[in-house]
Amino acid sequence: MNGPAPDPIDRLVVQLDQAINCRALYSATHPNVLRATERMVAALEAACDARHEAAITFLAVGDDVVVGREPLGRGSLYVEQFVHLLTRRGVERLTLARGLTADECRAFVEPFAVGGVPAGSAHVEVGRVKAKVKEGLEAAASHEPLSSRSLDEAREAFTAFRRDGRGGLRRLEDVVWGLIEGLSRATREVIPLAPLKDHDEYTFVHSINVSLLTIAQARAFGIQGDKLHDLGTAALLHDVGKLKIPLEVLNRPGRLEGEQWKIMQGHAELGARHLCGIEGCRPLAVLVAYEHHMRYDGVPSYPQPRQARRPNLVSQLTSISDVFDALCTTRPYSKARPRDVALGVLAERAGTFHDPFLVESFARIVTESGLALGDGS
Ligand SMILES: [Fe+2]
Ligand SMILES: [Fe+2]
């Protein structure tokens, strides 16, 4: 086995991650972003000095990043994030050359932090693979955020998730980046809801739509970058517990009652437990799976925590998307309702099930954006 990567390279990776994280949190001209990019430039100079090189080249190979012949130290959170940053943007080779300016550095960091295609400059060379990620970005650039191909990929990722929680989770995370890209690149402010082909795939299509609607809500509050991605992933996985519910209960026509209703209610807790057992799954996803049917006013719904409490903000956003999409889509027991009727139902639930402020914001997003496709539209 190779030993750990030299310190200056480690430091460069840390500064790279920090510059990207910082830009995800603050505006491009914020002093914190300026400082972070200056630190990255200094770390690059130090790494070039230490290796007596004019440039440092990173190669993404599978789950590793290699510099020279040495893979960067595995197990470091910074390295893990760096690998993930490169692979999700389809970057297989990255060269940073001595002389990189703070301005170039800010331009380079931008797409990694807020979405877009990484580009080269005088001191940055970006080699991108012709891979799914790139194709996904190109599809997004052609304003087809939910093309049938990206839906097929998402469907496959769901199937992979059923088979192999951890590996499938990685693919689902890429799906969420695709959704974010799609939303941020649409020429008009359109939320491109997925069409429903048949009832069997209700949970899949519903999950995609709830993720899209939750990302749209969060974006309206200025949330970007990794935080937006975490929240979109949590929303995508909100109903994962339904995979454990027998199909005869899940697809039963008519309202569920008695024992069957109890079984269905169990999906929230089952989902949270399932996600707890998947390595790499973020606590936010566990929380949203558990809380997405809990009420804003703390009146017991399901599941019932020991102490009544208000659900987390992301659970509340997911809950609004959840109710809206469920109403707008034909399901085994109910026909699709028009969009304004669904918004009316949400307005009635404001103050009890949902935070009135969030409902108002959601209604504004939906009416101002228009929803493309969608079974009920
Ligand atoms: Fe649910
Ligand atoms: Fe749901």
mmCIF file of C-alpha atoms and ligand atoms in Angstrom:
data_model
loop_
_atom_site.group_PDB
_atom_site.id
_atom_site.type_symbol
_atom_site.label_atom_id
_atom_site.label_comp_id
_atom_site.label_asym_id
_atom_site.label_seq_id
_atom_site.Cartn_x
_atom_site.Cartn_y
_atom_site.Cartn_z
ATOM 1 C CA MET A 1 0.000 0.000 0.000
ATOM 2 C CA ASN A 2 1.148 3.526 -0.603
ATOM 3 C CA GLY A 3 1.670 5.810 2.339
ATOM 4 C CA PRO A 4 -0.316 8.940 3.039
ATOM 5 C CA ALA A 5 -0.056 11.794 0.521
ATOM 6 C CA PRO A 6 2.439 14.522 1.400
ATOM 7 C CA ASP A 7 1.137 17.222 3.690
ATOM 8 C CA PRO A 8 1.147 20.123 1.217
ATOM 9 C CA ILE A 9 -1.168 18.186 -1.128
ATOM 10 C CA ASP A 10 -3.475 17.364 1.780
ATOM 11 C CA ARG A 11 -3.513 21.031 2.690
ATOM 12 C CA LEU A 12 -4.341 21.990 -0.884
ATOM 13 C CA VAL A 13 -7.287 19.569 -0.891
ATOM 14 C CA VAL A 14 -8.534 21.013 2.402
ATOM 15 C CA GLN A 15 -8.319 24.568 1.026
ATOM 16 C CA LEU A 16 -10.057 23.519 -2.195
ATOM 17 C CA ASP A 17 -12.940 21.950 -0.274
ATOM 18 C CA GLN A 18 -13.158 24.937 2.016
ATOM 19 C CA ALA A 19 -13.228 27.430 -0.865
ATOM 20 C CA ILE A 20 -16.060 25.463 -2.494
ATOM 21 C CA ASN A 21 -18.007 25.081 0.768
ATOM 22 C CA CYS A 22 -17.534 28.750 1.486
ATOM 23 C CA ARG A 23 -18.839 29.795 -1.944
ATOM 24 C CA ALA A 24 -21.842 27.477 -1.439
ATOM 25 C CA LEU A 25 -22.691 29.451 1.714
ATOM 26 C CA TYR A 26 -21.829 33.016 0.696
ATOM 27 C CA SER A 27 -22.065 35.270 -2.343
ATOM 28 C CA ALA A 28 -19.162 35.358 -4.826
ATOM 29 C CA THR A 29 -17.892 38.680 -3.464
ATOM 30 C CA HIS A 30 -18.249 37.897 0.243
ATOM 31 C CA PRO A 31 -14.992 38.519 2.196
ATOM 32 C CA ASN A 32 -15.024 34.895 3.451
ATOM 33 C CA VAL A 33 -15.017 33.647 -0.144
ATOM 34 C CA LEU A 34 -12.211 36.031 -1.078
ATOM 35 C CA ARG A 35 -10.125 34.860 1.885
ATOM 36 C CA ALA A 36 -10.824 31.180 1.155
ATOM 37 C CA THR A 37 -9.721 31.516 -2.476
ATOM 38 C CA GLU A 38 -6.562 33.387 -1.422
ATOM 39 C CA ARG A 39 -5.756 30.513 0.962
ATOM 40 C CA MET A 40 -6.301 28.061 -1.875
ATOM 41 C CA VAL A 41 -3.868 29.959 -4.118
ATOM 42 C CA ALA A 42 -1.262 29.983 -1.322
ATOM 43 C CA ALA A 43 -1.766 26.243 -0.721
ATOM 44 C CA LEU A 44 -1.222 25.584 -4.435
ATOM 45 C CA GLU A 45 2.041 27.547 -4.436
ATOM 46 C CA ALA A 46 3.226 25.629 -1.346
ATOM 47 C CA ALA A 47 2.320 22.275 -2.936
ATOM 48 C CA CYS A 48 4.190 23.169 -6.154
ATOM 49 C CA ASP A 49 7.223 24.262 -4.089
ATOM 50 C CA ALA A 50 7.203 21.051 -2.061
ATOM 51 C CA ARG A 51 7.061 18.835 -5.162
ATOM 52 C CA HIS A 52 9.320 21.040 -7.309
ATOM 53 C CA GLU A 53 6.615 21.093 -9.957
ATOM 54 C CA ALA A 54 5.007 23.866 -11.984
ATOM 55 C CA ALA A 55 1.560 22.310 -11.571
ATOM 56 C CA ILE A 56 -0.344 19.723 -9.563
ATOM 57 C CA THR A 57 -2.501 17.201 -11.415
ATOM 58 C CA PHE A 58 -5.270 15.236 -9.716
ATOM 59 C CA LEU A 59 -6.634 12.136 -11.410
ATOM 60 C CA ALA A 60 -9.976 10.689 -10.341
ATOM 61 C CA VAL A 61 -9.717 6.910 -10.513
ATOM 62 C CA GLY A 62 -12.775 5.105 -9.209
ATOM 63 C CA ASP A 63 -13.225 6.132 -5.581
ATOM 64 C CA ASP A 64 -9.673 7.476 -5.337
ATOM 65 C CA VAL A 65 -7.886 10.626 -6.346
ATOM 66 C CA VAL A 66 -4.293 10.139 -7.390
ATOM 67 C CA VAL A 67 -1.502 12.739 -7.422
ATOM 68 C CA GLY A 68 1.624 11.499 -9.172
ATOM 69 C CA ARG A 69 1.423 7.824 -8.310
ATOM 70 C CA GLU A 70 0.044 8.238 -4.852
ATOM 71 C CA PRO A 71 -3.621 8.015 -3.970
ATOM 72 C CA LEU A 72 -4.683 10.673 -1.492
ATOM 73 C CA GLY A 73 -5.229 9.407 2.050
ATOM 74 C CA ARG A 74 -8.451 7.447 2.251
ATOM 75 C CA GLY A 75 -10.691 7.930 5.249
ATOM 76 C CA SER A 76 -10.132 11.688 5.336
ATOM 77 C CA LEU A 77 -13.426 13.542 5.113
ATOM 78 C CA TYR A 78 -11.788 16.246 3.006
ATOM 79 C CA VAL A 79 -10.470 13.709 0.517
ATOM 80 C CA GLU A 80 -13.857 11.981 0.385
ATOM 81 C CA GLN A 81 -15.568 15.273 -0.322
ATOM 82 C CA PHE A 82 -12.976 16.133 -2.964
ATOM 83 C CA VAL A 83 -13.477 12.792 -4.755
ATOM 84 C CA HIS A 84 -17.202 13.339 -4.674
ATOM 85 C CA LEU A 85 -16.890 16.916 -5.956
ATOM 86 C CA LEU A 86 -14.836 15.780 -8.934
ATOM 87 C CA THR A 87 -16.852 12.714 -9.859
ATOM 88 C CA ARG A 88 -20.261 14.339 -9.653
ATOM 89 C CA ARG A 89 -19.091 17.009 -12.116
ATOM 90 C CA GLY A 90 -17.604 14.376 -14.417
ATOM 91 C CA VAL A 91 -14.046 15.667 -13.852
ATOM 92 C CA GLU A 92 -11.472 12.922 -14.286
ATOM 93 C CA ARG A 93 -8.357 15.094 -14.489
ATOM 94 C CA LEU A 94 -7.679 18.439 -12.882
ATOM 95 C CA THR A 95 -4.461 20.420 -13.240
ATOM 96 C CA LEU A 96 -3.819 23.547 -11.186
ATOM 97 C CA ALA A 97 -0.721 25.472 -12.245
ATOM 98 C CA ARG A 98 1.526 27.850 -10.371
ATOM 99 C CA GLY A 99 0.459 31.429 -11.020
ATOM 100 C CA LEU A 100 -3.241 30.734 -10.463
ATOM 101 C CA THR A 101 -4.882 34.030 -9.555
ATOM 102 C CA ALA A 102 -7.592 34.553 -6.934
ATOM 103 C CA ASP A 103 -10.011 35.589 -9.719
ATOM 104 C CA GLU A 104 -9.353 32.381 -11.683
ATOM 105 C CA CYS A 105 -9.727 30.447 -8.483
ATOM 106 C CA ARG A 106 -13.155 32.006 -7.783
ATOM 107 C CA ALA A 107 -14.313 31.211 -11.328
ATOM 108 C CA PHE A 108 -13.088 27.634 -10.937
ATOM 109 C CA VAL A 109 -14.819 27.122 -7.575
ATOM 110 C CA GLU A 110 -18.155 28.533 -8.785
ATOM 111 C CA PRO A 111 -19.618 25.526 -10.672
ATOM 112 C CA PHE A 112 -18.560 23.102 -7.945
ATOM 113 C CA ALA A 113 -20.371 25.206 -5.354
ATOM 114 C CA VAL A 114 -23.516 26.375 -7.093
ATOM 115 C CA GLY A 115 -23.860 24.187 -10.180
ATOM 116 C CA GLY A 116 -22.697 24.369 -13.767
ATOM 117 C CA VAL A 117 -19.917 22.919 -15.861
ATOM 118 C CA PRO A 118 -16.344 23.328 -14.555
ATOM 119 C CA ALA A 119 -14.195 25.168 -17.096
ATOM 120 C CA GLY A 120 -10.483 25.708 -17.567
ATOM 121 C CA SER A 121 -8.503 28.959 -17.618
ATOM 122 C CA ALA A 122 -4.864 30.019 -18.051
ATOM 123 C CA HIS A 123 -3.783 28.073 -14.953
ATOM 124 C CA VAL A 124 -6.564 25.503 -14.695
ATOM 125 C CA GLU A 125 -7.031 22.522 -16.949
ATOM 126 C CA VAL A 126 -10.159 20.442 -16.542
ATOM 127 C CA GLY A 127 -10.425 17.051 -18.234
ATOM 128 C CA ARG A 128 -13.962 15.776 -18.186
ATOM 129 C CA VAL A 129 -15.145 12.276 -18.991
ATOM 130 C CA LYS A 130 -17.825 11.567 -21.504
ATOM 131 C CA ALA A 131 -19.869 9.914 -18.827
ATOM 132 C CA LYS A 132 -23.349 9.941 -17.444
ATOM 133 C CA VAL A 133 -22.688 13.012 -15.333
ATOM 134 C CA LYS A 134 -21.583 14.946 -18.390
ATOM 135 C CA GLU A 135 -24.510 13.725 -20.439
ATOM 136 C CA GLY A 136 -26.786 14.692 -17.569
ATOM 137 C CA LEU A 137 -25.343 18.193 -17.559
ATOM 138 C CA GLU A 138 -25.716 18.479 -21.313
ATOM 139 C CA ALA A 139 -29.323 17.322 -21.112
ATOM 140 C CA ALA A 140 -29.894 19.974 -18.475
ATOM 141 C CA ALA A 141 -28.215 22.577 -20.661
ATOM 142 C CA SER A 142 -30.628 21.716 -23.441
ATOM 143 C CA HIS A 143 -33.444 22.582 -21.036
ATOM 144 C CA GLU A 144 -34.717 19.067 -20.654
ATOM 145 C CA PRO A 145 -34.238 18.655 -16.944
ATOM 146 C CA LEU A 146 -36.498 15.632 -16.838
ATOM 147 C CA SER A 147 -35.873 13.987 -20.158
ATOM 148 C CA SER A 148 -37.036 10.415 -20.496
ATOM 149 C CA ARG A 149 -33.379 9.372 -20.350
ATOM 150 C CA SER A 150 -32.750 11.113 -17.022
ATOM 151 C CA LEU A 151 -35.973 9.603 -15.688
ATOM 152 C CA ASP A 152 -34.799 6.167 -16.805
ATOM 153 C CA GLU A 153 -31.507 6.750 -15.010
ATOM 154 C CA ALA A 154 -33.350 7.814 -11.895
ATOM 155 C CA ARG A 155 -35.549 4.714 -12.103
ATOM 156 C CA GLU A 156 -32.453 2.524 -12.382
ATOM 157 C CA ALA A 157 -30.920 4.300 -9.395
ATOM 158 C CA PHE A 158 -34.028 3.494 -7.358
ATOM 159 C CA THR A 159 -33.796 -0.149 -8.348
ATOM 160 C CA ALA A 160 -30.094 -0.157 -7.434
ATOM 161 C CA PHE A 161 -30.996 1.406 -4.077
ATOM 162 C CA ARG A 162 -33.354 -1.482 -3.319
ATOM 163 C CA ARG A 163 -30.607 -3.975 -4.109
ATOM 164 C CA ASP A 164 -27.639 -2.238 -2.558
ATOM 165 C CA GLY A 165 -28.352 0.588 -0.127
ATOM 166 C CA ARG A 166 -24.926 2.225 -0.142
ATOM 167 C CA GLY A 167 -24.095 1.947 -3.847
ATOM 168 C CA GLY A 168 -27.652 2.900 -4.766
ATOM 169 C CA LEU A 169 -27.494 5.919 -2.481
ATOM 170 C CA ARG A 170 -24.509 7.276 -4.444
ATOM 171 C CA ARG A 171 -26.515 6.983 -7.660
ATOM 172 C CA LEU A 172 -29.551 8.615 -6.098
ATOM 173 C CA GLU A 173 -27.323 11.479 -4.945
ATOM 174 C CA ASP A 174 -26.279 11.982 -8.566
ATOM 175 C CA VAL A 175 -29.954 12.035 -9.527
ATOM 176 C CA VAL A 176 -30.484 14.902 -7.064
ATOM 177 C CA TRP A 177 -27.583 16.864 -8.612
ATOM 178 C CA GLY A 178 -29.307 16.339 -11.963
ATOM 179 C CA LEU A 179 -32.562 17.741 -10.572
ATOM 180 C CA ILE A 180 -30.761 20.769 -9.120
ATOM 181 C CA GLU A 181 -28.950 21.366 -12.411
ATOM 182 C CA GLY A 182 -32.187 21.018 -14.308
ATOM 183 C CA LEU A 183 -33.981 23.555 -12.141
ATOM 184 C CA SER A 184 -31.132 26.045 -12.195
ATOM 185 C CA ARG A 185 -30.687 25.838 -15.976
ATOM 186 C CA ALA A 186 -34.298 25.955 -17.127
ATOM 187 C CA THR A 187 -34.775 29.078 -19.261
ATOM 188 C CA ARG A 188 -38.163 29.793 -17.745
ATOM 189 C CA GLU A 189 -38.834 29.235 -14.097
ATOM 190 C CA VAL A 190 -40.507 25.910 -14.629
ATOM 191 C CA ILE A 191 -40.718 23.042 -12.209
ATOM 192 C CA PRO A 192 -40.665 20.073 -14.542
ATOM 193 C CA LEU A 193 -42.720 17.474 -12.711
ATOM 194 C CA ALA A 194 -42.411 13.918 -13.914
ATOM 195 C CA PRO A 195 -45.334 12.273 -15.695
ATOM 196 C CA LEU A 196 -46.782 9.141 -14.158
ATOM 197 C CA LYS A 197 -46.920 6.168 -16.505
ATOM 198 C CA ASP A 198 -48.603 3.617 -14.282
ATOM 199 C CA HIS A 199 -49.510 3.051 -10.658
ATOM 200 C CA ASP A 200 -46.644 0.658 -10.040
ATOM 201 C CA GLU A 201 -44.179 3.433 -10.224
ATOM 202 C CA TYR A 202 -46.204 5.847 -8.123
ATOM 203 C CA THR A 203 -43.712 5.936 -5.237
ATOM 204 C CA PHE A 204 -40.781 6.483 -7.606
ATOM 205 C CA VAL A 205 -42.383 9.338 -9.555
ATOM 206 C CA HIS A 206 -43.815 10.838 -6.379
ATOM 207 C CA SER A 207 -40.345 10.812 -4.781
ATOM 208 C CA ILE A 208 -38.785 12.606 -7.750
ATOM 209 C CA ASN A 209 -41.513 15.242 -7.702
ATOM 210 C CA VAL A 210 -41.319 15.778 -3.946
ATOM 211 C CA SER A 211 -37.566 16.236 -4.276
ATOM 212 C CA LEU A 212 -37.972 18.750 -7.120
ATOM 213 C CA LEU A 213 -40.649 20.735 -5.280
ATOM 214 C CA THR A 214 -38.616 20.780 -2.061
ATOM 215 C CA ILE A 215 -35.489 21.942 -3.905
ATOM 216 C CA ALA A 216 -37.574 24.678 -5.543
ATOM 217 C CA GLN A 217 -38.851 25.833 -2.133
ATOM 218 C CA ALA A 218 -35.382 25.826 -0.604
ATOM 219 C CA ARG A 219 -33.890 27.706 -3.546
ATOM 220 C CA ALA A 220 -36.471 30.423 -3.009
ATOM 221 C CA PHE A 221 -34.953 30.888 0.477
ATOM 222 C CA GLY A 222 -31.468 31.219 -1.013
ATOM 223 C CA ILE A 223 -30.231 27.732 -0.094
ATOM 224 C CA GLN A 224 -27.571 26.456 -2.513
ATOM 225 C CA GLY A 225 -24.779 23.974 -3.023
ATOM 226 C CA ASP A 226 -24.291 20.982 -0.752
ATOM 227 C CA LYS A 227 -27.033 22.075 1.644
ATOM 228 C CA LEU A 228 -29.520 22.134 -1.228
ATOM 229 C CA HIS A 229 -28.289 18.731 -2.325
ATOM 230 C CA ASP A 230 -28.623 17.221 1.171
ATOM 231 C CA LEU A 231 -32.134 18.494 1.442
ATOM 232 C CA GLY A 232 -33.109 17.303 -2.050
ATOM 233 C CA THR A 233 -31.733 13.850 -1.223
ATOM 234 C CA ALA A 234 -33.644 13.765 2.064
ATOM 235 C CA ALA A 235 -36.863 14.696 0.231
ATOM 236 C CA LEU A 236 -36.177 12.055 -2.437
ATOM 237 C CA LEU A 237 -35.898 9.394 0.270
ATOM 238 C CA HIS A 238 -38.853 10.563 2.389
ATOM 239 C CA ASP A 239 -41.087 7.597 1.487
ATOM 240 C CA VAL A 240 -38.367 4.962 1.392
ATOM 241 C CA GLY A 241 -40.271 3.069 4.107
ATOM 242 C CA LYS A 242 -42.991 2.346 1.532
ATOM 243 C CA LEU A 243 -40.613 -0.159 -0.058
ATOM 244 C CA LYS A 244 -41.339 -2.268 3.017
ATOM 245 C CA ILE A 245 -45.116 -1.968 2.775
ATOM 246 C CA PRO A 246 -46.874 -4.914 1.075
ATOM 247 C CA LEU A 247 -48.070 -4.000 -2.437
ATOM 248 C CA GLU A 248 -51.646 -5.037 -1.662
ATOM 249 C CA VAL A 249 -51.739 -2.319 0.998
ATOM 250 C CA LEU A 250 -49.735 0.223 -1.028
ATOM 251 C CA ASN A 251 -51.851 -0.067 -4.177
ATOM 252 C CA ARG A 252 -55.184 -0.865 -2.567
ATOM 253 C CA PRO A 253 -58.026 1.101 -4.163
ATOM 254 C CA GLY A 254 -60.155 3.060 -1.704
ATOM 255 C CA ARG A 255 -59.172 4.609 1.595
ATOM 256 C CA LEU A 256 -57.173 2.458 3.955
ATOM 257 C CA GLU A 257 -58.757 1.632 7.286
ATOM 258 C CA GLY A 258 -58.026 -0.260 10.471
ATOM 259 C CA GLU A 259 -55.013 -2.567 10.430
ATOM 260 C CA GLN A 260 -54.051 -1.664 6.862
ATOM 261 C CA TRP A 261 -53.957 2.052 7.693
ATOM 262 C CA LYS A 262 -51.737 1.245 10.678
ATOM 263 C CA ILE A 263 -49.374 -0.707 8.434
ATOM 264 C CA MET A 264 -49.218 2.205 5.997
ATOM 265 C CA GLN A 265 -48.511 4.664 8.825
ATOM 266 C CA GLY A 266 -45.543 2.514 9.769
ATOM 267 C CA HIS A 267 -43.687 3.612 6.602
ATOM 268 C CA ALA A 268 -42.292 6.734 8.311
ATOM 269 C CA GLU A 269 -40.580 4.864 11.121
ATOM 270 C CA LEU A 270 -39.602 1.949 8.857
ATOM 271 C CA GLY A 271 -38.007 4.372 6.414
ATOM 272 C CA ALA A 272 -36.007 6.111 9.144
ATOM 273 C CA ARG A 273 -34.783 2.767 10.487
ATOM 274 C CA HIS A 274 -33.854 1.574 7.007
ATOM 275 C CA LEU A 275 -31.845 4.731 6.281
ATOM 276 C CA CYS A 276 -30.090 4.509 9.668
ATOM 277 C CA GLY A 277 -28.609 1.215 8.501
ATOM 278 C CA ILE A 278 -27.165 2.613 5.269
ATOM 279 C CA GLU A 279 -23.569 3.741 5.500
ATOM 280 C CA GLY A 280 -23.114 7.256 4.202
ATOM 281 C CA CYS A 281 -26.752 8.236 4.633
ATOM 282 C CA ARG A 282 -27.024 11.672 6.217
ATOM 283 C CA PRO A 283 -28.942 12.177 9.477
ATOM 284 C CA LEU A 284 -31.153 14.753 7.724
ATOM 285 C CA ALA A 285 -32.591 12.037 5.472
ATOM 286 C CA VAL A 286 -33.344 9.850 8.505
ATOM 287 C CA LEU A 287 -35.062 12.769 10.221
ATOM 288 C CA VAL A 288 -37.182 13.700 7.185
ATOM 289 C CA ALA A 289 -38.253 10.078 6.635
ATOM 290 C CA TYR A 290 -39.367 9.978 10.268
ATOM 291 C CA GLU A 291 -41.009 13.408 10.471
ATOM 292 C CA HIS A 292 -42.640 14.084 7.115
ATOM 293 C CA HIS A 293 -46.158 13.271 8.348
ATOM 294 C CA MET A 294 -45.816 15.191 11.609
ATOM 295 C CA ARG A 295 -47.812 18.389 12.047
ATOM 296 C CA TYR A 296 -46.535 21.942 12.330
ATOM 297 C CA ASP A 297 -48.768 22.643 15.369
ATOM 298 C CA GLY A 298 -47.435 19.600 17.246
ATOM 299 C CA VAL A 299 -50.876 17.924 17.445
ATOM 300 C CA PRO A 300 -50.196 14.158 17.304
ATOM 301 C CA SER A 301 -50.231 12.686 13.818
ATOM 302 C CA TYR A 302 -47.840 9.868 13.011
ATOM 303 C CA PRO A 303 -45.367 8.660 14.064
ATOM 304 C CA GLN A 304 -45.805 9.871 17.633
ATOM 305 C CA PRO A 305 -42.572 10.916 19.314
ATOM 306 C CA ARG A 306 -42.467 10.725 23.123
ATOM 307 C CA GLN A 307 -42.757 14.484 23.356
ATOM 308 C CA ALA A 308 -44.828 16.545 20.964
ATOM 309 C CA ARG A 309 -42.585 18.803 18.917
ATOM 310 C CA ARG A 310 -42.477 20.784 15.737
ATOM 311 C CA PRO A 311 -40.773 18.955 12.875
ATOM 312 C CA ASN A 312 -37.481 20.149 11.419
ATOM 313 C CA LEU A 313 -37.739 22.831 8.695
ATOM 314 C CA VAL A 314 -36.703 20.428 5.909
ATOM 315 C CA SER A 315 -39.357 17.927 7.064
ATOM 316 C CA GLN A 316 -41.887 20.758 6.871
ATOM 317 C CA LEU A 317 -40.852 21.718 3.328
ATOM 318 C CA THR A 318 -41.007 18.051 2.310
ATOM 319 C CA SER A 319 -44.426 17.672 3.890
ATOM 320 C CA ILE A 320 -45.833 20.556 1.806
ATOM 321 C CA SER A 321 -44.367 19.100 -1.424
ATOM 322 C CA ASP A 322 -45.666 15.677 -0.396
ATOM 323 C CA VAL A 323 -49.268 16.793 0.104
ATOM 324 C CA PHE A 324 -49.255 18.879 -3.061
ATOM 325 C CA ASP A 325 -47.873 16.140 -5.293
ATOM 326 C CA ALA A 326 -50.169 13.508 -3.776
ATOM 327 C CA LEU A 327 -53.194 15.702 -4.550
ATOM 328 C CA CYS A 328 -52.062 16.532 -8.097
ATOM 329 C CA THR A 329 -51.407 12.923 -9.102
ATOM 330 C CA THR A 330 -53.859 10.137 -9.798
ATOM 331 C CA ARG A 331 -53.419 7.485 -7.142
ATOM 332 C CA PRO A 332 -55.038 4.101 -6.565
ATOM 333 C CA TYR A 333 -57.728 5.707 -4.430
ATOM 334 C CA SER A 334 -58.132 9.216 -5.802
ATOM 335 C CA LYS A 335 -58.142 11.158 -9.043
ATOM 336 C CA ALA A 336 -55.718 13.988 -9.689
ATOM 337 C CA ARG A 337 -56.937 17.349 -8.448
ATOM 338 C CA PRO A 338 -56.227 20.583 -10.393
ATOM 339 C CA ARG A 339 -53.334 22.649 -9.115
ATOM 340 C CA ASP A 340 -55.447 25.480 -7.653
ATOM 341 C CA VAL A 341 -57.555 22.946 -5.724
ATOM 342 C CA ALA A 342 -54.374 21.424 -4.284
ATOM 343 C CA LEU A 343 -53.157 24.879 -3.283
ATOM 344 C CA GLY A 344 -56.561 25.478 -1.645
ATOM 345 C CA VAL A 345 -56.160 22.304 0.410
ATOM 346 C CA LEU A 346 -52.710 23.447 1.532
ATOM 347 C CA ALA A 347 -54.121 26.872 2.455
ATOM 348 C CA GLU A 348 -56.768 25.157 4.623
ATOM 349 C CA ARG A 349 -54.041 23.189 6.372
ATOM 350 C CA ALA A 350 -51.897 26.287 6.994
ATOM 351 C CA GLY A 351 -51.465 26.954 10.701
ATOM 352 C CA THR A 352 -52.296 23.364 11.710
ATOM 353 C CA PHE A 353 -50.470 20.845 9.515
ATOM 354 C CA HIS A 354 -48.141 23.373 7.897
ATOM 355 C CA ASP A 355 -46.409 26.645 8.669
ATOM 356 C CA PRO A 356 -48.536 29.407 7.038
ATOM 357 C CA PHE A 357 -45.417 31.289 5.926
ATOM 358 C CA LEU A 358 -44.066 28.224 4.122
ATOM 359 C CA VAL A 359 -47.451 27.511 2.502
ATOM 360 C CA GLU A 360 -47.631 31.090 1.245
ATOM 361 C CA SER A 361 -44.132 30.864 -0.189
ATOM 362 C CA PHE A 362 -44.953 27.514 -1.837
ATOM 363 C CA ALA A 363 -48.123 28.924 -3.438
ATOM 364 C CA ARG A 364 -46.099 31.823 -4.806
ATOM 365 C CA ILE A 365 -43.504 29.473 -6.313
ATOM 366 C CA VAL A 366 -46.135 27.246 -7.911
ATOM 367 C CA THR A 367 -48.225 30.070 -9.351
ATOM 368 C CA GLU A 368 -45.247 32.069 -10.571
ATOM 369 C CA SER A 369 -43.382 29.117 -12.041
ATOM 370 C CA GLY A 370 -46.012 26.955 -13.628
ATOM 371 C CA LEU A 371 -45.447 23.216 -13.518
ATOM 372 C CA ALA A 372 -44.432 21.370 -16.620
ATOM 373 C CA LEU A 373 -45.821 17.886 -17.287
ATOM 374 C CA GLY A 374 -47.279 16.481 -14.058
ATOM 375 C CA ASP A 375 -50.161 14.058 -14.210
ATOM 376 C CA GLY A 376 -52.667 16.529 -12.887
ATOM 377 C CA SER A 377 -51.645 19.594 -14.835
HETATM 378 FE FE FE B 1 -45.077 9.434 3.417
HETATM 379 FE FE FE B 2 -44.917 10.945 0.223
#
